[in-house]
Short mmCIF file of C-alpha atoms in Angstrom, two decimals:
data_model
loop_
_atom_site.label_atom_id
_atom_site.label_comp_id
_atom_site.label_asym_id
_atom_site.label_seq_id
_atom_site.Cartn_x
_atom_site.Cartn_y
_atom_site.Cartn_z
CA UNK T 196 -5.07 -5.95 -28.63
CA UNK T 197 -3.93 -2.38 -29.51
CA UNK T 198 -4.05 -1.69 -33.14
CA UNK T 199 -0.98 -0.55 -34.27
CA UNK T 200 -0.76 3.26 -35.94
CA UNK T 201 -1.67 2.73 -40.18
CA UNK T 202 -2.82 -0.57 -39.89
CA UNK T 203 -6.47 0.38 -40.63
CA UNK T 204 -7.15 1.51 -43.69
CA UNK T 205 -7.74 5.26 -43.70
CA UNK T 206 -11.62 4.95 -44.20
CA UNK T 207 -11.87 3.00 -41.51
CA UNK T 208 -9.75 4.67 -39.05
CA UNK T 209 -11.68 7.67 -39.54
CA UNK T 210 -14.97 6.03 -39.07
CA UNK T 211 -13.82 4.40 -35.92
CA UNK T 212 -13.02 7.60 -34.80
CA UNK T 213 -16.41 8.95 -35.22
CA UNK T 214 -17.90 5.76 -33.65
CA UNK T 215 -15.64 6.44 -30.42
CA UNK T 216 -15.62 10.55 -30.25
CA UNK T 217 -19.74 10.56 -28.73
CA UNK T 218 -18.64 8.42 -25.85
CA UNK T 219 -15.32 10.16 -25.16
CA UNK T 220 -17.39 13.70 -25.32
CA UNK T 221 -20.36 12.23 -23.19
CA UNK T 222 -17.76 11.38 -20.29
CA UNK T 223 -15.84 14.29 -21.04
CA UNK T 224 -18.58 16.24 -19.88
CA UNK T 225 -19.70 14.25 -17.01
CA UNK T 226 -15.92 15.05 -16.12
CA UNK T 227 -15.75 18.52 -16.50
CA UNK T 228 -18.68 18.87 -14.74
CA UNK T 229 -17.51 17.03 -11.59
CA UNK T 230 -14.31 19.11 -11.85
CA UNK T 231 -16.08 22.06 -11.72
CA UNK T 232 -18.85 21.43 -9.02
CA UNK T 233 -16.00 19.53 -6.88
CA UNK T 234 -12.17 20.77 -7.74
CA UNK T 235 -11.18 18.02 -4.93
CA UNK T 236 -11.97 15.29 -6.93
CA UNK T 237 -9.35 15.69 -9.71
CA UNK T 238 -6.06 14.70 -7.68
CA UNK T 239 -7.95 11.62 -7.22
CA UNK T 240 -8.94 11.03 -10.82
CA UNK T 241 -5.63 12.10 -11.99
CA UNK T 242 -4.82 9.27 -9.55
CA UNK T 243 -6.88 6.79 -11.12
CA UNK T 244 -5.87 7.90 -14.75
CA UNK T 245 -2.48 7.15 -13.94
CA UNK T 246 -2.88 4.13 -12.16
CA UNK T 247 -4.84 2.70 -15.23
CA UNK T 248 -1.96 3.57 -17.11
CA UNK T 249 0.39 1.61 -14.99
CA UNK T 250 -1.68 -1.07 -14.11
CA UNK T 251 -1.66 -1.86 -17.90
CA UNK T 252 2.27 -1.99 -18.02
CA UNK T 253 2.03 -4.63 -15.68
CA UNK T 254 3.63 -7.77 -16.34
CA UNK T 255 1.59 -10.46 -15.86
CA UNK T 256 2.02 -14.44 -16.27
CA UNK T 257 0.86 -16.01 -19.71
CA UNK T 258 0.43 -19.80 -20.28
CA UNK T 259 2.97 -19.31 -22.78
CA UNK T 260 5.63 -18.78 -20.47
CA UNK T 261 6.47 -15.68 -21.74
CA UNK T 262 4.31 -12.66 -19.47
CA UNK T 263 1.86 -10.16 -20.65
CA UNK T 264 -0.37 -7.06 -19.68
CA UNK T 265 -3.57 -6.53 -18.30
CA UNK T 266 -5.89 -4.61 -20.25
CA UNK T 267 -7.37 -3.25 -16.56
CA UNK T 268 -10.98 -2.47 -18.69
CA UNK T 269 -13.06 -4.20 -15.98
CA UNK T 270 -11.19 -3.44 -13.27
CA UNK T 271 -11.75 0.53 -14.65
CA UNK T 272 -15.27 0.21 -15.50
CA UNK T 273 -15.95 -1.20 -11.79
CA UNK T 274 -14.15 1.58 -10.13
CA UNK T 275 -14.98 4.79 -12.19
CA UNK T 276 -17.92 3.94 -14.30
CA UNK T 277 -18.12 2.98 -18.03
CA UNK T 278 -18.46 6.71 -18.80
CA UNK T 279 -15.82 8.41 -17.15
CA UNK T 280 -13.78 5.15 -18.36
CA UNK T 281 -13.97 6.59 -21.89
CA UNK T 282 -11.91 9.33 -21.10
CA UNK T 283 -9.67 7.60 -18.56
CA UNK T 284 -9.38 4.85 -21.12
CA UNK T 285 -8.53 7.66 -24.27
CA UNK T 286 -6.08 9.39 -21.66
CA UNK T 287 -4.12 5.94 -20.95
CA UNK T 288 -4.46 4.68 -24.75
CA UNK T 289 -3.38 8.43 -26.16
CA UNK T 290 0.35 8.25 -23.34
CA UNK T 291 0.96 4.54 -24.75
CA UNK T 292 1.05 5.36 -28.09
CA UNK T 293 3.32 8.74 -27.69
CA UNK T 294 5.18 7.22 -24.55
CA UNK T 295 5.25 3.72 -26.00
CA UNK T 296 4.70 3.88 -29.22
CA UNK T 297 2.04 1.02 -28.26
CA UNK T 298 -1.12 1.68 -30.74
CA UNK T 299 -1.32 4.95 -32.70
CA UNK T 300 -3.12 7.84 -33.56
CA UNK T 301 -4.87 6.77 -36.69
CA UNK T 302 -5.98 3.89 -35.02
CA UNK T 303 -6.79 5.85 -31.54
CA UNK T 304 -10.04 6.10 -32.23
CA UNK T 305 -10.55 1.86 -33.32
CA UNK T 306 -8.89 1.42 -29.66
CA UNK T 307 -11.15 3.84 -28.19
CA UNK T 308 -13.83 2.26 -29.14
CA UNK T 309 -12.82 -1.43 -28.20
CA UNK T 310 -11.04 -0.64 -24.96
CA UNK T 311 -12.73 2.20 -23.65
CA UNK T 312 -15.90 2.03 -24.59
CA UNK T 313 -16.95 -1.98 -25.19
CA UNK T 314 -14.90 -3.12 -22.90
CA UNK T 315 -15.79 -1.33 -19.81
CA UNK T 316 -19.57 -1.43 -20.74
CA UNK T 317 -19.78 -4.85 -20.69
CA UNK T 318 -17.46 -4.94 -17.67
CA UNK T 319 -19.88 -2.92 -16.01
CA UNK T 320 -23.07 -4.80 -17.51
CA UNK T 321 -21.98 -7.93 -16.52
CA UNK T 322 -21.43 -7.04 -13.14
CA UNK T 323 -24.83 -5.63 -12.65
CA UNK T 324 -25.95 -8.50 -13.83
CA UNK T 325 -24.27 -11.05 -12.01
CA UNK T 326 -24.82 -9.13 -9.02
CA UNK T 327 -28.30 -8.50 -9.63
CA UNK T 328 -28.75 -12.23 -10.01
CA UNK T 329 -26.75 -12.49 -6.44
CA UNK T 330 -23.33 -13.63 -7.43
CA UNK T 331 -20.63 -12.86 -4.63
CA UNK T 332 -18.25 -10.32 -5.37
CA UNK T 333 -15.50 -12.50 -6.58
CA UNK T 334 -17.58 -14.04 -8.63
CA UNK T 335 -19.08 -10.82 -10.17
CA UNK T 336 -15.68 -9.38 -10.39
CA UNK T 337 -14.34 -12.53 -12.10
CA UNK T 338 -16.89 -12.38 -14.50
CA UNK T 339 -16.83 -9.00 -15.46
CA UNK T 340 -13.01 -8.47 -16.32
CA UNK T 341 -12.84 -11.71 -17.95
CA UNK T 342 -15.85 -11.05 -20.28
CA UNK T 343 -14.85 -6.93 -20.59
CA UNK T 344 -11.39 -8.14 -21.96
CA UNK T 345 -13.07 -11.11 -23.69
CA UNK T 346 -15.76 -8.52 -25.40
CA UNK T 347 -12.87 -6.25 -26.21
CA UNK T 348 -10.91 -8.77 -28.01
CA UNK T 349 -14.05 -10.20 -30.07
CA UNK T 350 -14.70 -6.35 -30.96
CA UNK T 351 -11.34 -5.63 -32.33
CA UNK T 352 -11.31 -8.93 -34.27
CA UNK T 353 -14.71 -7.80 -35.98
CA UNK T 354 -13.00 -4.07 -36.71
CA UNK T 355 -10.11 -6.20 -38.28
CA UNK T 356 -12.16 -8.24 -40.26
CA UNK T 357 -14.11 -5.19 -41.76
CA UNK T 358 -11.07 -3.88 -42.60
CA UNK T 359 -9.53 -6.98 -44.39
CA UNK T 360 -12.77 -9.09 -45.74
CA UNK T 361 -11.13 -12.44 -46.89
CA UNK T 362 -10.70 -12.91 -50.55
CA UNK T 363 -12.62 -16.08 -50.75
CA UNK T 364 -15.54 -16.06 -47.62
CA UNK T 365 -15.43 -12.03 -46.83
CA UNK T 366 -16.42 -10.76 -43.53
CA UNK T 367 -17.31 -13.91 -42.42
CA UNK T 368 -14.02 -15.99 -43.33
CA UNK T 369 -12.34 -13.02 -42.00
CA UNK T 370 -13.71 -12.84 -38.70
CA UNK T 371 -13.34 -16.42 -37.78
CA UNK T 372 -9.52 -16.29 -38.71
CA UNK T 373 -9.05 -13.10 -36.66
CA UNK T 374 -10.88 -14.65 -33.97
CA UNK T 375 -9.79 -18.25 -33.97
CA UNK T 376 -5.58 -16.57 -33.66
CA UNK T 377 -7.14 -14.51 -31.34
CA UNK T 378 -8.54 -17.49 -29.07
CA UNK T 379 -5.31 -18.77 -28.62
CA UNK T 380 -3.35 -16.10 -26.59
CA UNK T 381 -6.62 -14.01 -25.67
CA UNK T 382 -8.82 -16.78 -23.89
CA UNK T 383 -6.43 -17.26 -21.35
CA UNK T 384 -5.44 -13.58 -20.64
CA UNK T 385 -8.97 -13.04 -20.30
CA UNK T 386 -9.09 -15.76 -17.72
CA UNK T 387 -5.85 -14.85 -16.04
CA UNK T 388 -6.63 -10.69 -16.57
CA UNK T 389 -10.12 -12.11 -14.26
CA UNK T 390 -8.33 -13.82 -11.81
CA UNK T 391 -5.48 -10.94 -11.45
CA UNK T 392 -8.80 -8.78 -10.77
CA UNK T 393 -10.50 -10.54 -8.02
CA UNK T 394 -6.71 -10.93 -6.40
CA UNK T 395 -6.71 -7.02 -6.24
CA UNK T 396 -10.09 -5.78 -5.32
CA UNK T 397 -9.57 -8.68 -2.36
CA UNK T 398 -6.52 -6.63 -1.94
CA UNK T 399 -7.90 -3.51 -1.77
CA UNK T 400 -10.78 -4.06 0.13
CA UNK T 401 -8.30 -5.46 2.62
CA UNK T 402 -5.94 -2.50 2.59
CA UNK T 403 -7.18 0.11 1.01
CA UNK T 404 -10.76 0.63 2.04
CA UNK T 405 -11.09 4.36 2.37
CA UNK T 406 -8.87 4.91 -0.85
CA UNK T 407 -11.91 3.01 -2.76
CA UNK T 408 -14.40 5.14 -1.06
CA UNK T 409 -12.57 8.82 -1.54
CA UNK T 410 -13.15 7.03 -5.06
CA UNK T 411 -16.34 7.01 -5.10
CA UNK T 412 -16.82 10.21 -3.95
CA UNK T 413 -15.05 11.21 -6.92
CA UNK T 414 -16.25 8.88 -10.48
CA UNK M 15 9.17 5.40 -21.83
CA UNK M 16 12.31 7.47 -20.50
CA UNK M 17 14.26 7.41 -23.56
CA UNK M 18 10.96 8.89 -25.18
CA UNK M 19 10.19 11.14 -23.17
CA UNK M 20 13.94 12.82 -22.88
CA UNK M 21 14.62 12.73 -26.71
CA UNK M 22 11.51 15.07 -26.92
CA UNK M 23 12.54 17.66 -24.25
CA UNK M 24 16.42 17.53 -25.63
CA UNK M 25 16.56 17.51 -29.40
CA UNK M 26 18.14 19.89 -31.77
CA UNK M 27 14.69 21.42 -32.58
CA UNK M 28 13.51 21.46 -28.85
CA UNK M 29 14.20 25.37 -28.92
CA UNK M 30 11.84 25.63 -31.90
CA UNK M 31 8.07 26.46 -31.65
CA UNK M 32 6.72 22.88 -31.31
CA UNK M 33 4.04 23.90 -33.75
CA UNK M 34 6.51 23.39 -36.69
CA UNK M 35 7.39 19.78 -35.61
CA UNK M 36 3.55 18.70 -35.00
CA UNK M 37 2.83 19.91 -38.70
CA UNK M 38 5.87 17.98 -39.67
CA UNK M 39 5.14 14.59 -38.12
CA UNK M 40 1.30 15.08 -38.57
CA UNK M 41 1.42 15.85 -42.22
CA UNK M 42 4.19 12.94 -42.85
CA UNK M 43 1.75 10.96 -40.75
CA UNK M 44 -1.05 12.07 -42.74
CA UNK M 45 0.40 11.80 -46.04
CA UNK M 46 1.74 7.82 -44.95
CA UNK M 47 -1.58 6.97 -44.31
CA UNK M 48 -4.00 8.30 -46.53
CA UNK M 49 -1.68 8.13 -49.95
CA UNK M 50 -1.56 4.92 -51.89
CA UNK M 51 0.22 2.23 -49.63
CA UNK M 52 3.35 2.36 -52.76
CA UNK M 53 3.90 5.88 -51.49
CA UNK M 54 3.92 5.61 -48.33
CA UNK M 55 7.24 4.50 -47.33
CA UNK M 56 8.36 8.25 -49.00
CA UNK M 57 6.86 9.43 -45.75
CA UNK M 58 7.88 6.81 -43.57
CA UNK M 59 11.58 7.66 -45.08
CA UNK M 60 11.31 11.35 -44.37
CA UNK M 61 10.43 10.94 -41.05
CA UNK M 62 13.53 8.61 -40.54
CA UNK M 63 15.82 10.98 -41.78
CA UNK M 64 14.04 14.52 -40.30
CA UNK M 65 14.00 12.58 -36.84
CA UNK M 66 18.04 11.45 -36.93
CA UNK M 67 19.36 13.93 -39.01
CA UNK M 68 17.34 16.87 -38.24
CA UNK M 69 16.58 16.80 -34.29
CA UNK M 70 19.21 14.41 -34.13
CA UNK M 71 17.79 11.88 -32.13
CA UNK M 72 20.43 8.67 -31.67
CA UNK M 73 19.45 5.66 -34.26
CA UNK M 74 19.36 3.75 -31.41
CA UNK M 75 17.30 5.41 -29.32
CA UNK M 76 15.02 5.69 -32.67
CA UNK M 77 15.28 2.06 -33.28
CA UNK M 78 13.95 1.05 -30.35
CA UNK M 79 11.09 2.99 -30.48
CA UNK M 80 9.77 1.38 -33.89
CA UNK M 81 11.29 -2.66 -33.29
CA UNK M 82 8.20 -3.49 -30.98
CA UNK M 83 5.63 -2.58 -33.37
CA UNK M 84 7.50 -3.71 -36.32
CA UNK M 85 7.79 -7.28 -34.39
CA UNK M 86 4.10 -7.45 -33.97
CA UNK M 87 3.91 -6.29 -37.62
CA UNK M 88 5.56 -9.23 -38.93
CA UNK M 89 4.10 -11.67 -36.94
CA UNK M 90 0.72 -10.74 -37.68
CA UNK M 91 0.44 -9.33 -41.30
CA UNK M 92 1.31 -12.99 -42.91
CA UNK M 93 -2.28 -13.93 -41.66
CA UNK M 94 -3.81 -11.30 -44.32
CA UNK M 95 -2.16 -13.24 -46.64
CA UNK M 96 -4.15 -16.66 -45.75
CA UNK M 97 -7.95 -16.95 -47.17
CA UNK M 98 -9.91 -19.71 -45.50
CA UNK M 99 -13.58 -21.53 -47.12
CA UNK M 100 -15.83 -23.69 -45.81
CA UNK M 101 -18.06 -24.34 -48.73
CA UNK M 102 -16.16 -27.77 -48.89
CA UNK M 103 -14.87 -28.70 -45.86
CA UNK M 104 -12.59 -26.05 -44.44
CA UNK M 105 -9.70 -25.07 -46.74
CA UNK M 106 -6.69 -22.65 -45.74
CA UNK M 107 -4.93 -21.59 -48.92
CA UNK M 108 -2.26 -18.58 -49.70
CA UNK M 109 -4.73 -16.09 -51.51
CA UNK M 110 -2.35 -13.69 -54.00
CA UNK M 111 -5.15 -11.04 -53.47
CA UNK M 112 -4.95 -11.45 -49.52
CA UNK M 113 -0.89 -10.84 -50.01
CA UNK M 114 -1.65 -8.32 -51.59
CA UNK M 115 -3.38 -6.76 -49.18
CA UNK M 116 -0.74 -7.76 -46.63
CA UNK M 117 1.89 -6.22 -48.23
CA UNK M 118 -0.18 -2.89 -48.72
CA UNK M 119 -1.07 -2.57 -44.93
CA UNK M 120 2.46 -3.52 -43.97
CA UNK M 121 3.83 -0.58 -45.93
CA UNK M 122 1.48 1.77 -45.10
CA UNK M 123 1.63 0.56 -41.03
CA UNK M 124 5.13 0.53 -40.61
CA UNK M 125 5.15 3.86 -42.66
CA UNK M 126 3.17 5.44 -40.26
CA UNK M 127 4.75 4.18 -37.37
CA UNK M 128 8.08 5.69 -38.37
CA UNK M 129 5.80 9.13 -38.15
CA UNK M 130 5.25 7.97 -34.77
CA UNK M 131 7.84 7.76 -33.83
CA UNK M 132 9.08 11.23 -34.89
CA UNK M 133 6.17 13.26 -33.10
CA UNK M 134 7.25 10.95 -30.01
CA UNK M 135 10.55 11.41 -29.86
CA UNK M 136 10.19 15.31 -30.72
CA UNK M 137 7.65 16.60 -29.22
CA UNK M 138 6.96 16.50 -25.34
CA UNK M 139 3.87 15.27 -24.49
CA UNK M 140 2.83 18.50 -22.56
CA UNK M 141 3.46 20.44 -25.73
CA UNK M 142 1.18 17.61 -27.54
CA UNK M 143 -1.72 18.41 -25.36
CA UNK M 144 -1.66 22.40 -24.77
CA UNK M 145 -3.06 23.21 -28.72
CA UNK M 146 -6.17 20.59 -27.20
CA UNK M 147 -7.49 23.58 -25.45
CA UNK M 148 -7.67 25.85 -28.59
CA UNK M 149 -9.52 22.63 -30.30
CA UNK M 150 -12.30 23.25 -27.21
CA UNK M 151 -11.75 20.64 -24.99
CA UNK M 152 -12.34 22.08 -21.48
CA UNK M 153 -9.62 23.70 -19.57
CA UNK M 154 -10.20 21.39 -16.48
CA UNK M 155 -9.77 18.32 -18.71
CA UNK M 156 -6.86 19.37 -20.20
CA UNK M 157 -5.73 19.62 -16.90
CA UNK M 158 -6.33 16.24 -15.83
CA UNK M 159 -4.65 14.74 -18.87
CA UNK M 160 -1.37 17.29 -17.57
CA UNK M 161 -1.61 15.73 -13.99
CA UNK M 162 -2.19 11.87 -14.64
CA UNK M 163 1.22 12.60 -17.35
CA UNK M 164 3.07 13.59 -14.56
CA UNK M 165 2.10 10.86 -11.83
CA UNK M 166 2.70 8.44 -14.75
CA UNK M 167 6.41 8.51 -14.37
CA UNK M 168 6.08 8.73 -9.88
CA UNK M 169 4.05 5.50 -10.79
CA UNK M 170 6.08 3.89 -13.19
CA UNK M 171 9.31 4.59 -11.36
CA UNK M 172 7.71 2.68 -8.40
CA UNK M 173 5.59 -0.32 -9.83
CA UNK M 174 9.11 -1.01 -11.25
CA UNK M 175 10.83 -0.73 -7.86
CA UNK M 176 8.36 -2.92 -6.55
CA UNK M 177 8.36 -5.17 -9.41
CA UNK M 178 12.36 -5.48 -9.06
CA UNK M 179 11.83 -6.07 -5.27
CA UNK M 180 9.03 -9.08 -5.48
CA UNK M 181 11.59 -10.41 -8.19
CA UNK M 182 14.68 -10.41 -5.42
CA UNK M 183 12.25 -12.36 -2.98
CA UNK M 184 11.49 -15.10 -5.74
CA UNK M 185 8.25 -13.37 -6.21
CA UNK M 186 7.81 -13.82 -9.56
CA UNK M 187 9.04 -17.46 -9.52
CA UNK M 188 5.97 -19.76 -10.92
CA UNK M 189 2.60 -18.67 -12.38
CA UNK M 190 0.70 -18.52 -9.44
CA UNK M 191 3.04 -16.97 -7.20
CA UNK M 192 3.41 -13.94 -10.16
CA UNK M 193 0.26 -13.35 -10.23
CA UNK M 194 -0.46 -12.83 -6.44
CA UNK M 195 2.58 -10.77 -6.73
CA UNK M 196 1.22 -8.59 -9.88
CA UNK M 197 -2.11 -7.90 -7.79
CA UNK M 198 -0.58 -7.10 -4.54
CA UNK M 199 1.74 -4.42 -6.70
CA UNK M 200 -1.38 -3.24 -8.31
CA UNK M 201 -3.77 -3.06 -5.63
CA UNK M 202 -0.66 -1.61 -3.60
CA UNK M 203 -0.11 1.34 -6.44
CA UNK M 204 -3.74 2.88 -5.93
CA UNK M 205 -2.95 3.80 -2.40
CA UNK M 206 0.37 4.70 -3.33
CA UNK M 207 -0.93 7.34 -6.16
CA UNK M 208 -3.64 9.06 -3.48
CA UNK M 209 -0.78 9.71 -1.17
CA UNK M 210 1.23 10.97 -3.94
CA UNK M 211 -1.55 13.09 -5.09
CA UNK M 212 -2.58 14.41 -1.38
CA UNK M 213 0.74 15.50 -1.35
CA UNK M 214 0.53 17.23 -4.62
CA UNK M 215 -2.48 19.15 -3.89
CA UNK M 216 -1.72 20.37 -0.40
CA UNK M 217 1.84 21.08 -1.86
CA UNK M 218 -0.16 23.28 -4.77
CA UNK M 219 -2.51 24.67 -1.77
CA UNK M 220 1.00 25.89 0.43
CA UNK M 221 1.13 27.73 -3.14
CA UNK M 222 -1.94 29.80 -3.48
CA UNK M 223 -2.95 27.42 -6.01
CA UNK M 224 -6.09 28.61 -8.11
CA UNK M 225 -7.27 26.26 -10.75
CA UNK M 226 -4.05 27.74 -12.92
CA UNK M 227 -0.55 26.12 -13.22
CA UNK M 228 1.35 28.97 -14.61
CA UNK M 229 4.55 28.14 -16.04
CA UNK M 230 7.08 30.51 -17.18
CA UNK M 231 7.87 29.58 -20.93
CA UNK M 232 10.51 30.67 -23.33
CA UNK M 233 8.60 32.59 -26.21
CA UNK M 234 9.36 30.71 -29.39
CA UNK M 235 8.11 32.03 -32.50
CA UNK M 236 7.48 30.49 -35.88
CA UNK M 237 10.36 30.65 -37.85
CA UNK M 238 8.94 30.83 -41.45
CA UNK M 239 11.91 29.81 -43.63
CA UNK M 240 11.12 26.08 -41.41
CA UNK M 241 7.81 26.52 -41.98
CA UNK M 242 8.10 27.03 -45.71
CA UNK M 243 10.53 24.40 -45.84
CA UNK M 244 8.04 22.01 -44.04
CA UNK M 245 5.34 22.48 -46.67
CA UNK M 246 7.55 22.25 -49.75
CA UNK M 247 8.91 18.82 -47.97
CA UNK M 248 4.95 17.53 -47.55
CA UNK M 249 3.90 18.88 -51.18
CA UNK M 250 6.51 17.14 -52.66
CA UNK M 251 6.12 14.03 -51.12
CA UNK M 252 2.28 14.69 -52.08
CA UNK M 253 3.62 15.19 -55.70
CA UNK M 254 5.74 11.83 -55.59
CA UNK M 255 3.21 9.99 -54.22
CA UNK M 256 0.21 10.92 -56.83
CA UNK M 257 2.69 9.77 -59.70
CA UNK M 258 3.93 6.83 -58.35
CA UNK M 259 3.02 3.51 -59.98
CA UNK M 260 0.38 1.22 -57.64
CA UNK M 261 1.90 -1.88 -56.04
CA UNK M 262 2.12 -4.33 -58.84
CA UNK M 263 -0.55 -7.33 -57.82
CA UNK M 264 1.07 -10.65 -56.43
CA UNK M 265 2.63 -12.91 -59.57
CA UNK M 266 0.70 -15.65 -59.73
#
């Protein structure tokens, strides 16, 4: 779902960029400000940073036989918050590109905006949400990295289809193609990215109870 | 990742100030992406040769920084070439404009990512993010980005371990088994980066840390014969670009 570096056109790279720089200030501020009321807290988040970065390089299984990688949006927005996400989520995008030349710089900001900033919001709204309305927590986890990578996918399709209008039905025409090649490989990622999430905060609850809640204490 | 990150610590112009390559790959990166899609490939080409010949990073090593992207690049640019309409029932057709199009971001992408792959293979990514702090992002942050690049590789070295382990027990045999296994790895790293942290911080604590990590660093200065021959090399290819013909449209 990364956008790879000078695919967008330079207009719109730069406009994506402005769209994505607010949030990524926002939480860099709600950062700095937790680093400098509590210093403890950043081995942890350096901890989490990194572990979103690895947890993306994960290979997991893909209908098509062949594996993939979780986007780990939800899973993200659930543990540190949408806004500190942003940053997390420019950090992690920022080392693929210049450590795997996965994405880009011109397009950071297009990323940014779908991965780091859509995705984990509506992670995190949908699991209010389904919480609210009294969903267990597998559900509520299910449904909230399946719909943060679904949402994430459906945003970058629209920032590709402002980008390249189709000759004959514009926007419109363009946006259903994106999304309809899209549907194919995403739609089951999304469902298998959900699964793979519920799977590991079952895990972690199990294991690794007090390493969520030094978390917390942290994000 | 590895081969990345050593190329950029151990290239021929590792000794220079890292400010000369950053204006080299930023301005080819710039000049790739914002000139008309004919010229870009002129950048694309100088970073090529400035990354092999000048820092003398290995064509391999080079090559397989850029074949990923410029796999997904042709499987995914063709579509830009199909227009679909629904006025009369729904009609895929090849659309000359639409290849058009396609051709122009498929220059002007894999362009660019040739410029990536220069400031990635020459530049260290702690020497990417130190000129943040001048830009005013705050010290702490800067920081953090330092820290979670240098648990990265811990990480990496061990989801891989544990990846290759779960493999050897027939882990990863069957879609349901792999995806137990990839959670259990996963949920297994998080505890496995606090620990590695702890250790980290009390380690940095046994050292009177203070919010500081000072490092002792060669002092490189700008050399300005590079740094004149940097510019020249980006005006030019400014200068070839604005006379350069467009891309002729698709023949129909």
């Amino acid at each position: 779902m990364h956008i790879m570096e000078g695919y967008l056109p330079p207009l719109h790279a730069a406009a994506w960029t402005a769209v994505a720089v607010p949030f990524v200030i926002a939480g860099g501020i709600t950062l700095a400000k937790t680093l400098r009321e509590r210093p403890e807290t950043r081995l942890p988040l350096a901890a989490a940073g990194a572990f979103a970065f690895v947890l993306s390089a994960l290979k997991i299984p893909s209908v098509t036989g062949s594996s993939s990688h979780p986007t780990g949006t939800g899973l993200g927005a659930l543990m540190f918050g949408p806004s500190v996400m942003a940053v997390l989520g420019t950090v992690v995008l920022l080392f693929q590109a210049l450590l795997l030349a996965h994405g880009g710089i011109t397009t950071l900001g297009a990323n940014v905006f779908s991965m780091a900033v859509v995705g984990p919001w509506v992670a995190w709204a949908v699991w209010r949400l389904a919480r609210g309305a009294g969903a267990s927590l597998p559900v509520g986890v299910f449904l909230a990295a399946m719909l943060g990578n679904f949402a994430t996918y459906c945003m970058t399709s629209v920032q590709l289809a402002l980008a390249f209008p189709d000759p004959a039905s514009g926007f419109g025409g363009a946006l259903a193609k994106f999304l309809s090649v899209f549907a194919l490989t995403q739609v089951p990622l999304a469902v298998v990215e959900g699964l793979l999430t519920v799977l590991m905060v079952t895990f972690m609850t199990r294991y690794s109870r007090a390493d969520l809640g030094r978390l917390k204490g942290a994000a | 990742m590895q081969g990345i990150d050593r190329y950029a610590y151990d290239n021929r112009w590792s000794r220079h100030h890292p400010g000369e390559r950053l204006l080299l790959a930023f301005g080819l990166l710039f000049l790739a992406v914002w000139q008309q899609p004919a010229a870009a490939p002129l950048a694309g080409l100088a970073a090529i040769l400035a990354a092999l010949l000048g820092a003398g990073v290995p064509l391999s090593a080079y090559l397989k920084v850029v074949a990923a992207p410029a796999g997904f690049l042709l499987a995914g640019t063709p579509l830009l070439a199909l227009s679909v309409e629904w006025s009369e029932g729904l009609r895929l057709a090849f659309s000359p404009e639409g290849a058009r199009v396609a051709a122009e971001a498929a220059l002007r992408s894999l362009s660019a990512v040739c410029c990536l792959a220069l400031l990635a293979l020459t530049v260290p990514v702690t020497e990417m993010v130190a000129p943040l702090r001048r830009m005013g992002v705050p010290a702490a942050v800067v920081e953090l980005v330092l820290l979670i690049h240098r648990l990265v590789f811990v990480l990496a070295e061990r989801a891989l371990a544990g990846h290759r382990a779960q493999a050897a027990r027939l882990g990863q045999s069957g879609v349901r088994r792999s995806l137990r296994s990839a959670a259990l790895l996963g949920s297994g790293l998080l505890g496995r980066a606090y620990v590695k942290a702890e250790r980290m911080e009390l380690g940095l604590a046994a050292r009177g840390f203070s919010g500081d990590l000072g490092t002792l660093r060669q002092p490189r200065r700008f050399s300005a014969k590079r740094l004149g021959a940097i510019v020249l090399l980006l005006f030019g290819l400014l200068l070839a670009g604005l006379t350069m013909p467009e891309l002729p449209s698709w023949p129909t």
